[in-house]
mmCIF file of C-alpha atoms in Angstrom:
data_model
loop_
_atom_site.group_PDB
_atom_site.id
_atom_site.type_symbol
_atom_site.label_atom_id
_atom_site.label_comp_id
_atom_site.label_asym_id
_atom_site.label_seq_id
_atom_site.Cartn_x
_atom_site.Cartn_y
_atom_site.Cartn_z
ATOM 1 C CA ASP V 98 -0.143 17.817 1.872
ATOM 2 C CA SER V 99 1.851 16.275 -0.472
ATOM 3 C CA GLY V 100 0.629 18.198 -3.657
ATOM 4 C CA VAL V 101 -0.744 15.079 -5.474
ATOM 5 C CA THR V 102 -4.205 14.824 -5.719
ATOM 6 C CA GLN V 103 -6.121 11.695 -6.245
ATOM 7 C CA THR V 104 -9.829 11.097 -6.961
ATOM 8 C CA PRO V 105 -11.769 9.129 -5.666
ATOM 9 C CA LYS V 106 -10.739 8.249 -2.075
ATOM 10 C CA HIS V 107 -12.888 5.213 -1.932
ATOM 11 C CA LEU V 108 -14.487 3.216 -4.841
ATOM 12 C CA ILE V 109 -16.683 0.083 -4.406
ATOM 13 C CA THR V 110 -16.968 -2.164 -7.590
ATOM 14 C CA ALA V 111 -18.309 -5.109 -8.628
ATOM 15 C CA THR V 112 -15.843 -7.913 -10.263
ATOM 16 C CA GLY V 113 -15.813 -7.676 -14.174
ATOM 17 C CA GLN V 114 -16.706 -3.705 -13.724
ATOM 18 C CA ARG V 115 -14.199 -1.174 -15.048
ATOM 19 C CA VAL V 116 -12.772 1.793 -13.193
ATOM 20 C CA THR V 117 -10.686 5.218 -13.869
ATOM 21 C CA LEU V 118 -8.315 6.690 -11.231
ATOM 22 C CA ARG V 119 -7.263 10.085 -11.097
ATOM 23 C CA CYS V 120 -4.097 11.781 -10.127
ATOM 24 C CA SER V 121 -3.075 15.574 -10.755
ATOM 25 C CA PRO V 122 0.803 15.565 -9.889
ATOM 26 C CA ARG V 123 2.427 18.490 -7.639
ATOM 27 C CA SER V 124 2.772 21.622 -9.868
ATOM 28 C CA GLY V 125 5.883 21.680 -11.801
ATOM 29 C CA ASP V 126 6.164 17.900 -11.565
ATOM 30 C CA LEU V 127 6.549 15.720 -14.584
ATOM 31 C CA SER V 128 6.954 12.289 -13.844
ATOM 32 C CA VAL V 129 3.650 10.314 -12.818
ATOM 33 C CA TYR V 130 3.924 7.025 -11.089
ATOM 34 C CA TRP V 131 1.452 4.312 -9.946
ATOM 35 C CA TYR V 132 1.922 2.142 -7.123
ATOM 36 C CA GLN V 133 -0.530 -0.851 -5.802
ATOM 37 C CA GLN V 134 -0.607 -2.038 -2.062
ATOM 38 C CA SER V 135 -2.792 -4.892 -1.017
ATOM 39 C CA LEU V 136 -3.177 -5.549 2.381
ATOM 40 C CA ASP V 137 -0.268 -5.605 4.337
ATOM 41 C CA GLN V 138 2.242 -5.509 1.710
ATOM 42 C CA GLY V 139 4.609 -3.211 0.623
ATOM 43 C CA LEU V 140 4.020 -1.284 -2.478
ATOM 44 C CA GLN V 141 4.419 -2.383 -6.278
ATOM 45 C CA PHE V 142 5.269 -0.606 -9.212
ATOM 46 C CA LEU V 143 2.971 -0.667 -11.808
ATOM 47 C CA ILE V 144 4.055 2.288 -14.385
ATOM 48 C CA GLN V 145 5.559 5.554 -15.311
ATOM 49 C CA TYR V 146 4.566 8.568 -17.395
ATOM 50 C CA TYR V 147 6.996 11.513 -17.974
ATOM 51 C CA ASN V 148 5.712 14.432 -19.792
ATOM 52 C CA GLY V 149 2.851 12.360 -21.555
ATOM 53 C CA GLU V 150 5.037 9.639 -22.517
ATOM 54 C CA GLU V 151 5.244 6.355 -20.674
ATOM 55 C CA ARG V 152 8.628 5.640 -19.437
ATOM 56 C CA ALA V 153 8.460 2.259 -17.480
ATOM 57 C CA LYS V 154 6.281 -0.560 -16.999
ATOM 58 C CA GLY V 155 6.806 -1.999 -13.774
ATOM 59 C CA ASN V 156 4.106 -5.562 -12.562
ATOM 60 C CA ILE V 157 1.003 -4.020 -14.382
ATOM 61 C CA LEU V 158 -1.645 -6.435 -15.345
ATOM 62 C CA GLU V 159 -3.074 -6.397 -18.767
ATOM 63 C CA ARG V 160 -6.233 -5.686 -17.664
ATOM 64 C CA PHE V 161 -4.839 -2.368 -16.486
ATOM 65 C CA SER V 162 -3.668 0.765 -18.340
ATOM 66 C CA ALA V 163 -2.866 4.400 -18.153
ATOM 67 C CA GLN V 164 -2.321 7.503 -19.455
ATOM 68 C CA GLN V 165 -1.018 10.817 -18.797
ATOM 69 C CA PHE V 166 -2.539 14.137 -20.525
ATOM 70 C CA PRO V 167 -1.188 17.221 -21.968
ATOM 71 C CA ASP V 168 -2.099 19.419 -18.632
ATOM 72 C CA LEU V 169 0.093 16.158 -16.793
ATOM 73 C CA HIS V 170 -2.853 14.318 -15.156
ATOM 74 C CA SER V 171 -3.197 10.951 -15.071
ATOM 75 C CA GLU V 172 -5.449 8.270 -14.864
ATOM 76 C CA LEU V 173 -5.490 4.622 -14.327
ATOM 77 C CA ASN V 174 -8.078 2.245 -15.850
ATOM 78 C CA LEU V 175 -8.763 -1.207 -14.366
ATOM 79 C CA SER V 176 -11.108 -3.180 -16.258
ATOM 80 C CA SER V 177 -12.466 -6.769 -15.629
ATOM 81 C CA LEU V 178 -11.528 -6.247 -12.293
ATOM 82 C CA GLU V 179 -11.326 -9.410 -9.913
ATOM 83 C CA LEU V 180 -11.635 -9.813 -6.188
ATOM 84 C CA GLY V 181 -7.823 -9.498 -5.901
ATOM 85 C CA ASP V 182 -7.601 -6.015 -7.382
ATOM 86 C CA SER V 183 -8.885 -4.883 -4.034
ATOM 87 C CA ALA V 184 -6.056 -2.486 -3.213
ATOM 88 C CA LEU V 185 -4.725 0.722 -2.271
ATOM 89 C CA TYR V 186 -3.740 2.425 -5.503
ATOM 90 C CA PHE V 187 -1.079 5.754 -5.154
ATOM 91 C CA CYS V 188 -0.362 7.824 -7.672
ATOM 92 C CA ALA V 189 3.546 9.421 -7.210
ATOM 93 C CA SER V 190 5.028 12.123 -8.612
ATOM 94 C CA THR V 191 8.519 13.863 -8.997
ATOM 95 C CA TYR V 192 10.290 16.422 -11.179
ATOM 96 C CA GLY V 193 12.318 14.443 -13.225
ATOM 97 C CA THR V 194 12.700 10.674 -14.436
ATOM 98 C CA GLY V 195 15.781 9.825 -12.162
ATOM 99 C CA GLY V 196 15.990 9.891 -8.385
ATOM 100 C CA ASN V 197 17.454 13.451 -8.302
ATOM 101 C CA SER V 198 14.226 14.964 -6.358
ATOM 102 C CA PRO V 199 12.076 13.411 -3.835
ATOM 103 C CA LEU V 200 9.067 11.135 -4.699
ATOM 104 C CA HIS V 201 5.709 12.732 -3.483
ATOM 105 C CA PHE V 202 2.649 10.224 -3.116
ATOM 106 C CA GLY V 203 -0.940 11.081 -3.093
ATOM 107 C CA ASN V 204 -3.369 9.973 -0.474
ATOM 108 C CA GLY V 205 -4.354 6.882 -2.656
ATOM 109 C CA THR V 206 -7.685 5.542 -3.617
ATOM 110 C CA ARG V 207 -9.030 2.562 -2.139
ATOM 111 C CA LEU V 208 -10.298 -0.212 -4.474
ATOM 112 C CA THR V 209 -12.841 -2.650 -2.982
ATOM 113 C CA VAL V 210 -13.854 -5.270 -5.465
ATOM 114 C CA THR V 211 -17.054 -7.132 -4.295
ATOM 115 C CA GLY C 130 17.819 -6.808 -10.079
ATOM 116 C CA GLU C 131 18.036 -4.874 -6.729
ATOM 117 C CA ASN C 132 16.538 -6.639 -3.674
ATOM 118 C CA VAL C 133 15.884 -4.699 -0.216
ATOM 119 C CA GLU C 134 15.389 -6.758 3.060
ATOM 120 C CA GLN C 135 14.369 -5.183 6.022
ATOM 121 C CA HIS C 136 14.437 -5.949 9.450
ATOM 122 C CA PRO C 137 12.821 -6.483 12.154
ATOM 123 C CA SER C 138 9.025 -6.708 10.767
ATOM 124 C CA THR C 139 7.681 -5.658 13.860
ATOM 125 C CA LEU C 140 9.507 -3.509 16.505
ATOM 126 C CA SER C 141 7.949 -2.532 20.098
ATOM 127 C CA VAL C 142 9.109 0.308 22.437
ATOM 128 C CA GLN C 143 8.309 2.315 25.099
ATOM 129 C CA GLU C 144 7.873 6.032 24.646
ATOM 130 C CA GLY C 145 11.078 7.710 25.030
ATOM 131 C CA ASP C 146 13.191 4.327 24.125
ATOM 132 C CA SER C 147 15.134 4.513 20.363
ATOM 133 C CA ALA C 148 14.126 2.440 17.655
ATOM 134 C CA VAL C 149 16.176 1.180 15.022
ATOM 135 C CA ILE C 150 15.234 -0.503 11.812
ATOM 136 C CA LYS C 151 17.667 -2.144 9.085
ATOM 137 C CA CYS C 152 17.866 -2.594 5.479
ATOM 138 C CA THR C 153 20.364 -4.046 3.766
ATOM 139 C CA TYR C 154 20.463 -4.072 -0.410
ATOM 140 C CA SER C 155 22.154 -6.143 -2.952
ATOM 141 C CA ASP C 156 22.751 -3.877 -6.004
ATOM 142 C CA SER C 157 26.364 -2.222 -5.040
ATOM 143 C CA ALA C 158 25.575 0.694 -7.802
ATOM 144 C CA SER C 159 22.384 1.645 -5.627
ATOM 145 C CA ASN C 160 22.837 5.271 -4.749
ATOM 146 C CA TYR C 161 19.726 7.151 -3.366
ATOM 147 C CA PHE C 162 17.986 5.469 -0.330
ATOM 148 C CA PRO C 163 14.278 7.287 0.922
ATOM 149 C CA TRP C 164 13.048 5.809 4.035
ATOM 150 C CA TYR C 165 9.020 6.543 3.967
ATOM 151 C CA LYS C 166 6.469 6.857 7.091
ATOM 152 C CA GLN C 167 3.022 5.469 6.272
ATOM 153 C CA GLU C 168 0.550 5.705 8.832
ATOM 154 C CA LEU C 169 -2.543 2.925 8.612
ATOM 155 C CA GLY C 170 -4.407 3.640 5.224
ATOM 156 C CA LYS C 171 -2.657 6.699 4.745
ATOM 157 C CA ARG C 172 0.030 7.536 2.073
ATOM 158 C CA PRO C 173 3.731 6.788 2.523
ATOM 159 C CA GLN C 174 5.578 10.393 3.562
ATOM 160 C CA LEU C 175 9.029 10.858 3.038
ATOM 161 C CA ILE C 176 10.689 11.475 5.949
ATOM 162 C CA ILE C 177 14.375 11.101 5.346
ATOM 163 C CA ASP C 178 16.435 10.292 2.382
ATOM 164 C CA ILE C 179 20.410 9.715 2.164
ATOM 165 C CA ARG C 180 22.992 9.726 -1.041
ATOM 166 C CA SER C 181 25.577 7.234 -1.679
ATOM 167 C CA ASN C 182 28.007 10.113 -1.187
ATOM 168 C CA VAL C 183 26.984 10.331 2.366
ATOM 169 C CA GLY C 184 27.505 8.209 5.750
ATOM 170 C CA GLU C 185 24.818 9.760 8.105
ATOM 171 C CA LYS C 186 21.990 12.181 7.736
ATOM 172 C CA LYS C 187 19.983 13.740 10.795
ATOM 173 C CA ASP C 188 16.919 15.459 11.555
ATOM 174 C CA GLN C 189 15.879 16.345 14.731
ATOM 175 C CA ARG C 190 14.752 12.679 16.312
ATOM 176 C CA ILE C 191 15.682 11.127 12.903
ATOM 177 C CA ALA C 192 18.808 9.897 11.729
ATOM 178 C CA VAL C 193 19.809 7.647 8.531
ATOM 179 C CA THR C 194 23.294 5.775 8.746
ATOM 180 C CA LEU C 195 24.916 4.336 5.130
ATOM 181 C CA ASN C 196 27.700 1.420 5.096
ATOM 182 C CA LYS C 197 28.074 1.159 1.355
ATOM 183 C CA THR C 198 30.960 -1.740 1.800
ATOM 184 C CA ALA C 199 28.541 -3.582 3.520
ATOM 185 C CA LYS C 200 25.601 -2.560 1.763
ATOM 186 C CA HIS C 201 23.234 -1.882 4.639
ATOM 187 C CA PHE C 202 21.384 1.341 5.918
ATOM 188 C CA SER C 203 19.580 1.941 9.125
ATOM 189 C CA LEU C 204 17.043 4.247 10.449
ATOM 190 C CA HIS C 205 17.545 5.515 13.979
ATOM 191 C CA ILE C 206 14.866 7.297 15.907
ATOM 192 C CA THR C 207 15.087 8.530 19.342
ATOM 193 C CA GLU C 208 13.110 9.511 21.581
ATOM 194 C CA THR C 209 10.350 7.531 20.605
ATOM 195 C CA GLN C 210 6.879 9.560 21.160
ATOM 196 C CA PRO C 211 3.111 7.417 20.330
ATOM 197 C CA GLU C 212 3.071 9.198 17.358
ATOM 198 C CA ASP C 213 5.948 7.620 15.678
ATOM 199 C CA SER C 214 3.883 4.570 15.370
ATOM 200 C CA ALA C 215 3.480 3.422 11.795
ATOM 201 C CA VAL C 216 4.850 1.579 9.095
ATOM 202 C CA TYR C 217 7.914 2.370 7.924
ATOM 203 C CA PHE C 218 9.458 1.330 4.577
ATOM 204 C CA CYS C 219 13.057 1.679 3.307
ATOM 205 C CA ALA C 220 13.759 1.864 -0.638
ATOM 206 C CA ALA C 221 16.344 2.012 -3.000
ATOM 207 C CA ILE C 222 17.010 2.696 -6.221
ATOM 208 C CA PRO C 223 19.889 1.220 -8.357
ATOM 209 C CA GLY C 224 22.444 3.893 -10.335
ATOM 210 C CA GLY C 225 21.412 5.555 -13.424
ATOM 211 C CA THR C 226 17.865 4.744 -12.856
ATOM 212 C CA GLY C 227 15.087 6.684 -11.263
ATOM 213 C CA PHE C 228 11.741 5.996 -9.354
ATOM 214 C CA GLN C 229 10.595 3.174 -12.064
ATOM 215 C CA LYS C 230 13.429 0.817 -10.700
ATOM 216 C CA LEU C 231 12.449 2.283 -6.631
ATOM 217 C CA VAL C 232 12.419 -1.235 -4.782
ATOM 218 C CA PHE C 233 11.170 -1.018 -1.491
ATOM 219 C CA GLY C 234 11.629 -3.474 1.355
ATOM 220 C CA THR C 235 8.755 -5.054 2.841
ATOM 221 C CA GLY C 236 7.930 -2.738 6.144
ATOM 222 C CA THR C 237 8.624 -2.351 9.630
ATOM 223 C CA ARG C 238 5.417 -1.927 11.969
ATOM 224 C CA LEU C 239 6.420 0.142 14.792
ATOM 225 C CA LEU C 240 4.484 0.405 17.836
ATOM 226 C CA VAL C 241 5.194 3.003 20.227
ATOM 227 C CA SER C 242 3.590 2.394 23.981
ATOM 228 C CA PRO C 243 3.175 5.627 26.299
#
């Protein structure tokens, strides 16, 4: 167990809908990262938060947004969902902002858009 | 930016054989190289990592080697077992940055036959 908790495990919704994915980082970790993994694809970085503040953006669509709360948990909001948004969404956490401590992934949320 | 190439895309071996997965990177400033194992539908798990000040690192049946001059690094798995079957991703972080810049290879599907 990595210590990173993601809910829900599975999510099935229709096109045009909005969903929220939740992530609790490992105890003591301040940075949260969101990744998207489409079928048989690699991991694409979406966005990073550090101690409540947005630190970096990757290939995140404007329909997607995220935030990190004072208790350090993070939520990824996906709106106006399209079929192509179906993917595994992983949250990962690490202590700092650099690459000095390992990155640990949660078990992911599998989103299916029908 | 950093680009990571990974070969082969698929690798089939017999139980007990060795497996080698190779990655090349483009940014000579990259200084952290983790390897992740991902079983079907599960989270990527860090299995070993190496920093640019080290040429080789071992952990039981797994080893990673780094050639900074040639800008390539390799994962070696000895005495493979069926439970080693998974997709393996290499990754690199450009120097002076953090995991928001973590660039993944395209993955190698390893199949170990009994």
